[in-house]
CSV table of N, CA and C and ligand atoms in Angstrom, one decimal:
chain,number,residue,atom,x,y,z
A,1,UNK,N,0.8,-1.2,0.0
A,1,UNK,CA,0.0,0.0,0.0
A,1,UNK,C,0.9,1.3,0.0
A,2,UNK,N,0.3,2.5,-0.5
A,2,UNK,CA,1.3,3.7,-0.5
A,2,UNK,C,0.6,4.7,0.1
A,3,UNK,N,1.3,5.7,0.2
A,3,UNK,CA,0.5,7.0,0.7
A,3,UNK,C,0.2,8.2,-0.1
A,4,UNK,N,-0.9,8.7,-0.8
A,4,UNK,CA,-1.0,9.3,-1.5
A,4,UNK,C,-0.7,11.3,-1.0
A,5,UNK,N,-0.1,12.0,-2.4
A,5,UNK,CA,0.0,13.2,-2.0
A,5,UNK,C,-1.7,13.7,-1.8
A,6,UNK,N,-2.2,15.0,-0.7
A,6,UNK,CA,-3.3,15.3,-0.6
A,6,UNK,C,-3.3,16.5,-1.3
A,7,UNK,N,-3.5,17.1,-2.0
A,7,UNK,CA,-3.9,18.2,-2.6
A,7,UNK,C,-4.3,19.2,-1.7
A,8,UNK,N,-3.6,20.8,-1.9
A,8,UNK,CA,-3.9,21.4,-0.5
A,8,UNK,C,-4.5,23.1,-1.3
A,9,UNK,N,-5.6,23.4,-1.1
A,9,UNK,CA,-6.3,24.8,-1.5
A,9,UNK,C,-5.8,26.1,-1.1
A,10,UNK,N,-4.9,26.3,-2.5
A,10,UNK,CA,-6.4,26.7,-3.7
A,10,UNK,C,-6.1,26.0,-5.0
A,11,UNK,N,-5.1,24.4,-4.7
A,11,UNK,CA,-5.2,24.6,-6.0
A,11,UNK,C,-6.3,23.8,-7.1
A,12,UNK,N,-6.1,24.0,-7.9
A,12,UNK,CA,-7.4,24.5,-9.1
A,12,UNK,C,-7.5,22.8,-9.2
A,13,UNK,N,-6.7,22.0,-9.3
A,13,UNK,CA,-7.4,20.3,-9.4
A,13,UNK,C,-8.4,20.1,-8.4
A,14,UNK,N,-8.4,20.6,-6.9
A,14,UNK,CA,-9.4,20.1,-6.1
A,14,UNK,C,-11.1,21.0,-6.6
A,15,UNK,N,-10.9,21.5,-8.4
A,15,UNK,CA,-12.2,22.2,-8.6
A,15,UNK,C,-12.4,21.4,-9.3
A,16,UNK,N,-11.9,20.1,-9.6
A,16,UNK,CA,-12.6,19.0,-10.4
A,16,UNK,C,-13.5,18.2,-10.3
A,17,UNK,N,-14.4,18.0,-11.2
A,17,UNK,CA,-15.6,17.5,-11.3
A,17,UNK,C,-15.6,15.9,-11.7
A,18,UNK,N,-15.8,15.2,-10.5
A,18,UNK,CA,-15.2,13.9,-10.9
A,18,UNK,C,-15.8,12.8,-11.8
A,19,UNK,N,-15.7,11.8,-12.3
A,19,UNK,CA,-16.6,11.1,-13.6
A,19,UNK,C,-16.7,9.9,-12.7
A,20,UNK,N,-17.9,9.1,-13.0
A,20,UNK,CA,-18.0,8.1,-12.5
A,20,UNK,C,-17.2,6.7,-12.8
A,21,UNK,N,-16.9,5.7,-12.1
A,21,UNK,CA,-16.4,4.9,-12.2
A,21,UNK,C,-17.4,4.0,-13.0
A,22,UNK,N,-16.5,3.4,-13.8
A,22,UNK,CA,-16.9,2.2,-14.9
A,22,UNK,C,-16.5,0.8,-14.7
A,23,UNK,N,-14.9,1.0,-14.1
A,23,UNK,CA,-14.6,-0.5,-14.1
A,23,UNK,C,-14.0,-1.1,-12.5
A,24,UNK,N,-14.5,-2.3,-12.3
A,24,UNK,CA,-14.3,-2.6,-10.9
A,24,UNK,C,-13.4,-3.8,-10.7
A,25,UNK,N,-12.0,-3.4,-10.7
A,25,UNK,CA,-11.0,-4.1,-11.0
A,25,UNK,C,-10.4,-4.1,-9.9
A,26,UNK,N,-8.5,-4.7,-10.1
A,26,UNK,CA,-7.8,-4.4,-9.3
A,26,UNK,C,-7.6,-3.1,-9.0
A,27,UNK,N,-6.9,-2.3,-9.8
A,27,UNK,CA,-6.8,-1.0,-9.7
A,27,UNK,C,-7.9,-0.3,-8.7
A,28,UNK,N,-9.0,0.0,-9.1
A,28,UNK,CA,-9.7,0.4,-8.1
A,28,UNK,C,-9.4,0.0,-6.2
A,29,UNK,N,-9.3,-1.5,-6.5
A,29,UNK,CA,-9.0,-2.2,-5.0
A,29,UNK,C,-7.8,-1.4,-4.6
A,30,UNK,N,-7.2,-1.3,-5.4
A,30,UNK,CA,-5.8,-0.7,-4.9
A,30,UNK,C,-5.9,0.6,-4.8
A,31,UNK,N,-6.2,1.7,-5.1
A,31,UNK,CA,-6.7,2.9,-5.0
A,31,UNK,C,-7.1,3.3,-3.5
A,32,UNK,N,-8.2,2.4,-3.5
A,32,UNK,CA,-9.3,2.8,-2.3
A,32,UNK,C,-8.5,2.4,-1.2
A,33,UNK,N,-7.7,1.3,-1.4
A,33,UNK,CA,-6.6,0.9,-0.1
A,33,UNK,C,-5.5,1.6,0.1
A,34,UNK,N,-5.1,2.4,-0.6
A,34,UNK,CA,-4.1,3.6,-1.2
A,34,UNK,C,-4.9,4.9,0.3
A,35,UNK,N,-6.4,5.0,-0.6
A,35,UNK,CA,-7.0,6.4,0.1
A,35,UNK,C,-6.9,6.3,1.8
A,36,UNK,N,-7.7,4.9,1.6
A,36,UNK,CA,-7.9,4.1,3.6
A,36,UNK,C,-6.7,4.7,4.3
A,37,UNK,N,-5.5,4.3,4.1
A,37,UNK,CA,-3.9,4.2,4.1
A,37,UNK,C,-3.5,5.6,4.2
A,38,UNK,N,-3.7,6.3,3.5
A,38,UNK,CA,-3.5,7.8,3.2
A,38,UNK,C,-4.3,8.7,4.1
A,39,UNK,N,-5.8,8.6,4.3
A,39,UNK,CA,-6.6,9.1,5.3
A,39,UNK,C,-6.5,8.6,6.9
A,40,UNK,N,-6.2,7.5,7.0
A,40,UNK,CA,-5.6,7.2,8.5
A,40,UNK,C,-4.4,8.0,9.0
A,41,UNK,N,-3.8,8.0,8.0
A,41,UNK,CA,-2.2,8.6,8.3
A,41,UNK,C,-2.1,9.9,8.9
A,42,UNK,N,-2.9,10.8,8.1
A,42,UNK,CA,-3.3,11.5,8.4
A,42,UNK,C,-3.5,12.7,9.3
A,43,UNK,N,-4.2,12.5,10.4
A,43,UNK,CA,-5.2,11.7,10.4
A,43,UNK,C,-6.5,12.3,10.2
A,44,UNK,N,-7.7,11.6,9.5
A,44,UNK,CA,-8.9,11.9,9.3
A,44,UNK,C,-9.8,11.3,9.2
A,45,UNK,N,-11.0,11.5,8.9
A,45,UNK,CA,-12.2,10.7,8.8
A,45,UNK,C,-12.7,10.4,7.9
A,46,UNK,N,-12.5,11.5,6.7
A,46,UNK,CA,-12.8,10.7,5.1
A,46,UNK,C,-12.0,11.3,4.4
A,47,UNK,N,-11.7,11.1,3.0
A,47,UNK,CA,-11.2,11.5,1.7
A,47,UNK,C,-12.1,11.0,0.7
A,48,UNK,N,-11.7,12.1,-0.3
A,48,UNK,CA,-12.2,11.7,-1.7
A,48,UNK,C,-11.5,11.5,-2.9
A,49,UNK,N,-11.4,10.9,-3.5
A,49,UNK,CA,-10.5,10.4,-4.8
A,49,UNK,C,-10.0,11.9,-4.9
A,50,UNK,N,-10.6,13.2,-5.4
A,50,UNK,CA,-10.7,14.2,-5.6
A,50,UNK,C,-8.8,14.9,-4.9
A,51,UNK,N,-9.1,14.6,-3.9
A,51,UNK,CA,-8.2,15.1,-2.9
A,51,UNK,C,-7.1,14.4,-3.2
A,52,UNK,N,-6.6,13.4,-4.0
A,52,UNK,CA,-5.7,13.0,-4.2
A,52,UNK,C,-4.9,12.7,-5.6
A,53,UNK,N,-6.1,13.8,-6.4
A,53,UNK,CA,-5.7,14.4,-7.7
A,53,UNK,C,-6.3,12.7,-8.5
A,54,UNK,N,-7.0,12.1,-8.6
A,54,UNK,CA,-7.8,11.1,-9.0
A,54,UNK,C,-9.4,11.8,-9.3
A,55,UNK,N,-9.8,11.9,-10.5
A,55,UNK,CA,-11.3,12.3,-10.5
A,55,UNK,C,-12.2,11.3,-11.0
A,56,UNK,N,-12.2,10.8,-9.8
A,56,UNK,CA,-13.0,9.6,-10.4
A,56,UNK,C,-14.2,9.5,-8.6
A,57,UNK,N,-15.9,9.2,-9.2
A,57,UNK,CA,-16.3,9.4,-8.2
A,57,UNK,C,-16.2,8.1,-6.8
A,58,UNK,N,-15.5,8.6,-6.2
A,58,UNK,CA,-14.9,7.7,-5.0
A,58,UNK,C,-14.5,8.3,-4.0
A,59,UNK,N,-15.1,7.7,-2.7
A,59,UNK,CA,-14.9,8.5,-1.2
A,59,UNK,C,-14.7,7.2,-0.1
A,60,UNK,N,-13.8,7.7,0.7
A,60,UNK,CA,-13.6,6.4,1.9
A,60,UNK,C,-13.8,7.4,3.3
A,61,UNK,N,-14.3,6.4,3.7
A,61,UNK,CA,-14.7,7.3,5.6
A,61,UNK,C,-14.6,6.3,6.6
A,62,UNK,N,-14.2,6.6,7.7
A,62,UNK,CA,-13.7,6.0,9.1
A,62,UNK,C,-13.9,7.2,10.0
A,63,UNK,N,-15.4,6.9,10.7
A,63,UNK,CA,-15.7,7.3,11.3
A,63,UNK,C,-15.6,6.7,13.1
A,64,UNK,N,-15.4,5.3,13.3
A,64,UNK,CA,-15.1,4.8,13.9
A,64,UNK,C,-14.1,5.3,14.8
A,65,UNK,N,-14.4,4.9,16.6
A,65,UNK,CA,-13.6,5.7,17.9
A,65,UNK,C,-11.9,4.3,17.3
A,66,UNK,N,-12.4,3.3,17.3
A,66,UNK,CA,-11.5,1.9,17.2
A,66,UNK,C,-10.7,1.9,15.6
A,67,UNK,N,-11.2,3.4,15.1
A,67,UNK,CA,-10.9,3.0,13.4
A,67,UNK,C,-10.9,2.0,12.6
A,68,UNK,N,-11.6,1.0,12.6
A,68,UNK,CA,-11.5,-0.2,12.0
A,68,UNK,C,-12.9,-0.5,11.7
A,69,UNK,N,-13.4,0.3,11.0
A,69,UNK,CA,-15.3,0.4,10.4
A,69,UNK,C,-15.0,1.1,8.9
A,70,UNK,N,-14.3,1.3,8.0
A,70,UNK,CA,-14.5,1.7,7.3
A,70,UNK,C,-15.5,1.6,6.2
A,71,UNK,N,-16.2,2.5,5.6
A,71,UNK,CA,-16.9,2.4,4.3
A,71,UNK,C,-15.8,2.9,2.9
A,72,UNK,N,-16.4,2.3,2.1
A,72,UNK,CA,-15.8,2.6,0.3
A,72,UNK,C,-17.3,2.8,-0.6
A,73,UNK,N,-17.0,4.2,-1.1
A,73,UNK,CA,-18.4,4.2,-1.5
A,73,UNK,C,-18.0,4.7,-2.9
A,74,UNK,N,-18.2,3.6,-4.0
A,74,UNK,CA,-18.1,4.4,-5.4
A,74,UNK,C,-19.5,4.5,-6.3
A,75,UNK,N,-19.4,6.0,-6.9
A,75,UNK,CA,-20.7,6.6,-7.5
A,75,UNK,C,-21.5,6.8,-6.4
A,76,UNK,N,-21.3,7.6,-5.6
A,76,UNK,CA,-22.4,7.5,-4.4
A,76,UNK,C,-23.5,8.3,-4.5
A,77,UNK,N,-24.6,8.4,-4.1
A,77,UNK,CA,-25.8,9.3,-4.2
A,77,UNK,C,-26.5,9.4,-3.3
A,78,UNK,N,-26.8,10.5,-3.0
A,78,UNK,CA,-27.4,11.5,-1.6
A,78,UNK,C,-29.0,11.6,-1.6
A,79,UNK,N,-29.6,11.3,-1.1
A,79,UNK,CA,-31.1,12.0,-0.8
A,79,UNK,C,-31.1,12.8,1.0
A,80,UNK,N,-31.2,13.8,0.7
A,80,UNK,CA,-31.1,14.6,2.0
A,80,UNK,C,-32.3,14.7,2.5
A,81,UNK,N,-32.8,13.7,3.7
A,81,UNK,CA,-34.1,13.9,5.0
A,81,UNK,C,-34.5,14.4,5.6
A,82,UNK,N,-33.4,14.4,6.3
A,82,UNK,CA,-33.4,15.4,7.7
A,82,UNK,C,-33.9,17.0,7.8
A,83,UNK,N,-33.6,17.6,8.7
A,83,UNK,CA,-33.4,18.8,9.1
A,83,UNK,C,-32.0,19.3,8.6
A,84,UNK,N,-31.9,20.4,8.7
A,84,UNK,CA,-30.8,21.8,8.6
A,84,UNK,C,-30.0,21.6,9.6
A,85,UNK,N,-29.1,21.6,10.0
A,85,UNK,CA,-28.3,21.8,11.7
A,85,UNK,C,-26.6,22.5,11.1
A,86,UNK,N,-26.3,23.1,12.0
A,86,UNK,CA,-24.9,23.5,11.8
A,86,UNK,C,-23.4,22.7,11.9
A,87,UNK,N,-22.8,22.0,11.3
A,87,UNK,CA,-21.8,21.3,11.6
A,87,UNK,C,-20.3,21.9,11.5
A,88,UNK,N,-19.6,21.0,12.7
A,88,UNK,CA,-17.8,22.0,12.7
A,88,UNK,C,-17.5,21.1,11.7
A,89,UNK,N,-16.9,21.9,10.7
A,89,UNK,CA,-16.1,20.8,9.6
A,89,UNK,C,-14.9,21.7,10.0
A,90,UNK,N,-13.5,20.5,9.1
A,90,UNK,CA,-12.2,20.3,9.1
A,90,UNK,C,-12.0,20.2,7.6
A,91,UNK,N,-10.9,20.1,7.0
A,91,UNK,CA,-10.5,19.1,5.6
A,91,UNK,C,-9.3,19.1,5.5
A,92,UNK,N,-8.6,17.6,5.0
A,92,UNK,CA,-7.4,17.8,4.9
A,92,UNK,C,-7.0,18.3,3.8
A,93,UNK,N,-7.6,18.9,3.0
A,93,UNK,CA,-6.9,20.0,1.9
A,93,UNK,C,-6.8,21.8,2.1
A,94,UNK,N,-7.1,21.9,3.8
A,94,UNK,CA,-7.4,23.2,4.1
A,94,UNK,C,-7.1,22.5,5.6
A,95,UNK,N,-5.8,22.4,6.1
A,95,UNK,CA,-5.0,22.3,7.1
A,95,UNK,C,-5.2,23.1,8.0
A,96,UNK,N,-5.8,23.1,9.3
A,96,UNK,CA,-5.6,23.7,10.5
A,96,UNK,C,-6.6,25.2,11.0
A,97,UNK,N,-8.0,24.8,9.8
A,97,UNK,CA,-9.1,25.7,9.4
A,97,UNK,C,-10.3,24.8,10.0
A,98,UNK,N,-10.8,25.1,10.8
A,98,UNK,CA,-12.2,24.9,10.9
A,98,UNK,C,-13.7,25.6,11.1
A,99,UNK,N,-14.8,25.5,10.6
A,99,UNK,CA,-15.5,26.7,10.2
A,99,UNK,C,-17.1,25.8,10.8
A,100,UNK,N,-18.0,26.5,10.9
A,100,UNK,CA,-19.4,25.8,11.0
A,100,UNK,C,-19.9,26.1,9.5
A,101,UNK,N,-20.6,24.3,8.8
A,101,UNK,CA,-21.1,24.7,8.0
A,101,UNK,C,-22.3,23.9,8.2
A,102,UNK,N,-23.8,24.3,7.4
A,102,UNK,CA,-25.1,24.1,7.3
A,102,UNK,C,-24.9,22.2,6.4
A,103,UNK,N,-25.0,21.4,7.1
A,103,UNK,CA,-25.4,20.1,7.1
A,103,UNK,C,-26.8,19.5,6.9
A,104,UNK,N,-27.4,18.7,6.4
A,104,UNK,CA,-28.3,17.5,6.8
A,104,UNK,C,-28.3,16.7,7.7
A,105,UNK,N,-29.0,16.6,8.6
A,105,UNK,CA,-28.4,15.7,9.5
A,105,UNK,C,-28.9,14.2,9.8
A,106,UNK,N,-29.7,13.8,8.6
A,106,UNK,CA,-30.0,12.6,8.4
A,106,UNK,C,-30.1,12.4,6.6
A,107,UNK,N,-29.5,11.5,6.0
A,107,UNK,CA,-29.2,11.1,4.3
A,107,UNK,C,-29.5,9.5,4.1
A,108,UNK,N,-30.1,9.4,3.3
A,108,UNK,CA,-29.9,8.0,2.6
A,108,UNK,C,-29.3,7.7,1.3
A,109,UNK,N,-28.4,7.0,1.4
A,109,UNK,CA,-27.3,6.5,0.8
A,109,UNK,C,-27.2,5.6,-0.2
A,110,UNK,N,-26.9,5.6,-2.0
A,110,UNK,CA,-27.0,4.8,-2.9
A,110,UNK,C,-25.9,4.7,-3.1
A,111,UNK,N,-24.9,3.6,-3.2
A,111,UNK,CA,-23.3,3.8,-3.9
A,111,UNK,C,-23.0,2.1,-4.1
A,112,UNK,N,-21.9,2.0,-4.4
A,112,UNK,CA,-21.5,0.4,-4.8
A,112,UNK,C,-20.4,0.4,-4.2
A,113,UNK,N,-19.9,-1.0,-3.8
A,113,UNK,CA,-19.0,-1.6,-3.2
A,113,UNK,C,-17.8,-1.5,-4.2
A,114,UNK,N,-16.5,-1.6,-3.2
A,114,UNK,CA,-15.1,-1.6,-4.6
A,114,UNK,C,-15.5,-3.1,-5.9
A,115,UNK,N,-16.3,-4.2,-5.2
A,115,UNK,CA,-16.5,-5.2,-6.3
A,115,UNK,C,-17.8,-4.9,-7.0
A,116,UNK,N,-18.4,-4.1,-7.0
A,116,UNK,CA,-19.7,-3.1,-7.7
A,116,UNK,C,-20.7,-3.9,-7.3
A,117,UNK,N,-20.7,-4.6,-6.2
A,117,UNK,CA,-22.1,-4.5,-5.5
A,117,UNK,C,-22.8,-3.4,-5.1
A,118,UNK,N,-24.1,-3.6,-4.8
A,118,UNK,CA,-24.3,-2.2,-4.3
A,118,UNK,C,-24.5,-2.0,-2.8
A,119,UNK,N,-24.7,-1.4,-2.6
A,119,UNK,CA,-24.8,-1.2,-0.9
A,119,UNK,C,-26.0,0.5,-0.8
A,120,UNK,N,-27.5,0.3,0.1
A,120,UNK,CA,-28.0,1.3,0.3
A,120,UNK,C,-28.1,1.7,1.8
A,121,UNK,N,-28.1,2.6,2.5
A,121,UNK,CA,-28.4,3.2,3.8
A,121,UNK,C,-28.7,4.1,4.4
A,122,UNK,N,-29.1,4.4,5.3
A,122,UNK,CA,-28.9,5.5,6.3
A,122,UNK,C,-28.0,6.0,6.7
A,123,UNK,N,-27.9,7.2,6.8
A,123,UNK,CA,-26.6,7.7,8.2
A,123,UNK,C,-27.0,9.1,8.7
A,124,UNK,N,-26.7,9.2,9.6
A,124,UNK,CA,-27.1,10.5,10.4
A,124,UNK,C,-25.8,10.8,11.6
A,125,UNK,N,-26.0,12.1,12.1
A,125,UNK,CA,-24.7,12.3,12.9
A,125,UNK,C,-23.6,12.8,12.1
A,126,UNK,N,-22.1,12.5,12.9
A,126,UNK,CA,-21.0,12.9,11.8
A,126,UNK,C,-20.9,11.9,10.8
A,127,UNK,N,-21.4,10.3,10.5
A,127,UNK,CA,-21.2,9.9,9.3
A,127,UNK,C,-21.9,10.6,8.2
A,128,UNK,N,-22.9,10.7,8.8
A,128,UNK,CA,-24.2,12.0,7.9
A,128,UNK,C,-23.2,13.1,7.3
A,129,UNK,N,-22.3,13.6,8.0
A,129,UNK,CA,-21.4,15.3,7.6
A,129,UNK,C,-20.2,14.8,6.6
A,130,UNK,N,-19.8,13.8,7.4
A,130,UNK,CA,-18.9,13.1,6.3
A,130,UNK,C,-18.8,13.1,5.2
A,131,UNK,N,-19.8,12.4,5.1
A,131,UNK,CA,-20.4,12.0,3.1
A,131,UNK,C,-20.7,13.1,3.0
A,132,UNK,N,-21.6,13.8,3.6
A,132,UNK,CA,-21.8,14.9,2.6
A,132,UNK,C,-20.6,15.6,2.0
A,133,UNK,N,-19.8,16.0,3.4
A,133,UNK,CA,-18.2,16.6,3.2
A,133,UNK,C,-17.9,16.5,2.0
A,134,UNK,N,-17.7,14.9,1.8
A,134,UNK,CA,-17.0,14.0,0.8
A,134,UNK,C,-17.3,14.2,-0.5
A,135,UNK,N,-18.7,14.4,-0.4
A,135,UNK,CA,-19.9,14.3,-2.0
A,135,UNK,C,-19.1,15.7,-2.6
A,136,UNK,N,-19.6,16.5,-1.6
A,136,UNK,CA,-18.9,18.0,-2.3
A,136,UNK,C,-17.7,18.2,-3.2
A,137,UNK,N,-16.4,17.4,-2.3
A,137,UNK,CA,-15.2,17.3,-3.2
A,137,UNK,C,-15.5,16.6,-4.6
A,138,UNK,N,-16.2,15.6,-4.5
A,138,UNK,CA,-16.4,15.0,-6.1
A,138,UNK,C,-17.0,16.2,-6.8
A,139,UNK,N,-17.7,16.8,-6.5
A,139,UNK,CA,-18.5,18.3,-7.6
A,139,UNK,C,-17.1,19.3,-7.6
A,140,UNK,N,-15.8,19.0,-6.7
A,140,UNK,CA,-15.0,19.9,-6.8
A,140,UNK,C,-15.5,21.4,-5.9
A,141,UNK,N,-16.3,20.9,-5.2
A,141,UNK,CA,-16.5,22.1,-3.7
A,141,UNK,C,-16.0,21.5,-2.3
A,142,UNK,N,-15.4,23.0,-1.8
A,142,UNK,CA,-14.8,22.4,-0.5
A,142,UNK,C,-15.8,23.4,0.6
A,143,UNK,N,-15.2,22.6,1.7
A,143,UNK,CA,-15.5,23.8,2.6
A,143,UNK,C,-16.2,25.1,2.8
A,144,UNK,N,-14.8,25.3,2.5
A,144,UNK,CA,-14.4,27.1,2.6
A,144,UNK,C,-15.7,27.6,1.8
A,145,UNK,N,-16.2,27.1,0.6
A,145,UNK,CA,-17.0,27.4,-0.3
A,145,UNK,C,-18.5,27.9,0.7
A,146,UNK,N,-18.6,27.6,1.6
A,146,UNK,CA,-19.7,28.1,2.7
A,146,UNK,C,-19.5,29.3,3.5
A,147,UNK,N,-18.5,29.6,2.8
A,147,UNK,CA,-18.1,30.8,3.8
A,147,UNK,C,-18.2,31.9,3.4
A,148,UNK,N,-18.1,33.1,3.9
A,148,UNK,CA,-18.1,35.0,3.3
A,148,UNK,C,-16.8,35.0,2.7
A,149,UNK,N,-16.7,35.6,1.2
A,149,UNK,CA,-15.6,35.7,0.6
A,149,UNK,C,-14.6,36.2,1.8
A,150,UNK,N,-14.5,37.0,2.5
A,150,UNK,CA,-13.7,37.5,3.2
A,150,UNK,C,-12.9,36.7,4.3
A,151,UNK,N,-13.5,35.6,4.6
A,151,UNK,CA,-13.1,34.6,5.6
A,151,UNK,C,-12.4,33.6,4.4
A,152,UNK,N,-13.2,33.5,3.0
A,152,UNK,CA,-12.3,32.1,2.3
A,152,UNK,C,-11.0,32.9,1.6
A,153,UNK,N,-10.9,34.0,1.3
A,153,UNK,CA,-9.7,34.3,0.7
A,153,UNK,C,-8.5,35.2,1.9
A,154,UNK,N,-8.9,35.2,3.3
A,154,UNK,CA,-8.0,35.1,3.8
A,154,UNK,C,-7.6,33.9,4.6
A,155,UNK,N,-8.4,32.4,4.7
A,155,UNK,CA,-7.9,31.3,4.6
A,155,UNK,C,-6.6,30.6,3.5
A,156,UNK,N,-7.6,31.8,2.0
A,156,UNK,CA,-6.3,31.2,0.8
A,156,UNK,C,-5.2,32.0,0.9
A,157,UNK,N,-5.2,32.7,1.3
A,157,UNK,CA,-4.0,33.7,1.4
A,157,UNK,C,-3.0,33.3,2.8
A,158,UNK,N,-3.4,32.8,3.6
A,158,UNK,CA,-2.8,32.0,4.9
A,158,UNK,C,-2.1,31.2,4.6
A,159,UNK,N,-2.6,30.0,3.8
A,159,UNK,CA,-2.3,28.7,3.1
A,159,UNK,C,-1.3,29.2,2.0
A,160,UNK,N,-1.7,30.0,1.0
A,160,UNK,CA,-0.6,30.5,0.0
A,160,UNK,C,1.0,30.6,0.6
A,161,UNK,N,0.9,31.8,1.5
A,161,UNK,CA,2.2,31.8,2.4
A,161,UNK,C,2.6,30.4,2.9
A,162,UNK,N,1.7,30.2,3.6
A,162,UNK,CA,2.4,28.7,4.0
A,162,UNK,C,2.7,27.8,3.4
A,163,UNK,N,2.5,27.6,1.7
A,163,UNK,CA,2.9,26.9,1.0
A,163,UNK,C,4.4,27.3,0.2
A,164,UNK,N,3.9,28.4,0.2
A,164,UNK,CA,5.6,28.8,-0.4
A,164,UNK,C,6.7,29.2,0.8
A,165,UNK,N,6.3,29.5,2.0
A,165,UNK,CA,7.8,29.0,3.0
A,165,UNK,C,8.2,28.0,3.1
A,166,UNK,N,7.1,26.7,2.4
A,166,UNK,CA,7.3,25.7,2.9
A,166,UNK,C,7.8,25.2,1.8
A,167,UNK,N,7.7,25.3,0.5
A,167,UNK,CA,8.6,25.0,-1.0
A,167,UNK,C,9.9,24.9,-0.7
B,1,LIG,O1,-12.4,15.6,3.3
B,1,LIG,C1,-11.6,15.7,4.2
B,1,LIG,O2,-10.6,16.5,4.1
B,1,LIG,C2,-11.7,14.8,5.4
B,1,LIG,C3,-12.3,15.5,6.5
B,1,LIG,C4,-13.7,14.9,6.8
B,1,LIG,C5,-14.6,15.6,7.6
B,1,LIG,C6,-14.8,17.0,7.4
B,1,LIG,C7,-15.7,17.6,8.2
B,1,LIG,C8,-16.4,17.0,9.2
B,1,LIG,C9,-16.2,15.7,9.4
B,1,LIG,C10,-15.3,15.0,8.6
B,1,LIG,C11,-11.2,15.4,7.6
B,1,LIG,O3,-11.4,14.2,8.3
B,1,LIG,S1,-11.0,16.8,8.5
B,1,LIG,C12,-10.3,16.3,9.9
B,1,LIG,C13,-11.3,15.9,10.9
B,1,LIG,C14,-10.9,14.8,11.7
B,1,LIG,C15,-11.9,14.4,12.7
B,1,LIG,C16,-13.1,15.1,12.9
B,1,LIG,C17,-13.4,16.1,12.1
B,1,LIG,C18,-12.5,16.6,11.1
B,2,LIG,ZN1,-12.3,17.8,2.8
């Protein structure tokens, strides 16, 4: 298994619009065990293909206290139930930022397994925030995108600096 580079905002790949998966092969298997591997490391609770300069629609989450519950969800699809509620989000492509954003707090869930079974559910809580989190990056929206211009371009302008002291 390897550890994949995360992509870190503003740059312009994490505005990609990811395509759906067609083929359910090795590669894929290896991929998603790539992301698992890479989002533990971390550390975090989900990633999206997106975030790892892959556009292809695919998200892994570990929401679990014991870390060892993971979901793999490819082509996934959202029906939003619930109520409105505010959630603290994080991302690891926007390092050491956290903001309240407007959540669902209950979703049902269409996606396929890495072998293209399918798999449908519920979730509510932070797996609920999760996926949604996650869903966003495949449209190529993050975060920050919920916020007053004024708060997201002096997060990019923070991160800018900090990427070039850090070059
Ligand atoms: O997409 C990502 O960068 C992964 C996020 C997922 C996430 C965002 C907001 C709310 C919940 C999950 C990272 O895991 S951010 C780091 C983190 C870790 C634990 C709890 C919340 C956020
Ligand atoms: Zn994120």
């Amino acid at each position: 298994m390897s550890l994949l580079n995360i992509l870190q905002y503003p740059d312009p790949r994490l505005r990609t619009k990811a395509k759906p998966v067609s083929e359910f092969g090795q590669s894929l298997r290896t991929l998603t065990e790539d992301m698992l591997e890479t989002m533990y490391q971390a550390p975090g609770i989900g990633l999206a293909a997106t975030q790892v300069d892959v556009h292809q629609r695919i998200i892994v989450i570990d929401v679990s206290d014991a870390r060892d519950a993971p979901y793999i969800l490819v082509n996934p699809e959202l029906t939003l139930i619930g109520n409105r509620f505010d959630a603290e989000e994080g991302c690891l492509s926007v390092p050491g930022y956290y903001e309240t954003v407007e959540r669902v707090e209950k979703i049902a869930v269409s996606a396929f397994n890495v072998d293209g079974t399918e798999q449908i559910f519920d979730a509510e809580g932070l797996l609920a925030v999760c996926i949604q989190h996650e869903c966003d990056h495949l449209e190529g929206k993050l975060f920050v995108d919920y916020l007053s211009g004024l708060k997201r371009n002096r997060i990019r302008k923070k991160l800018l600096k900090q990427q070039k002291l850090s070059a």
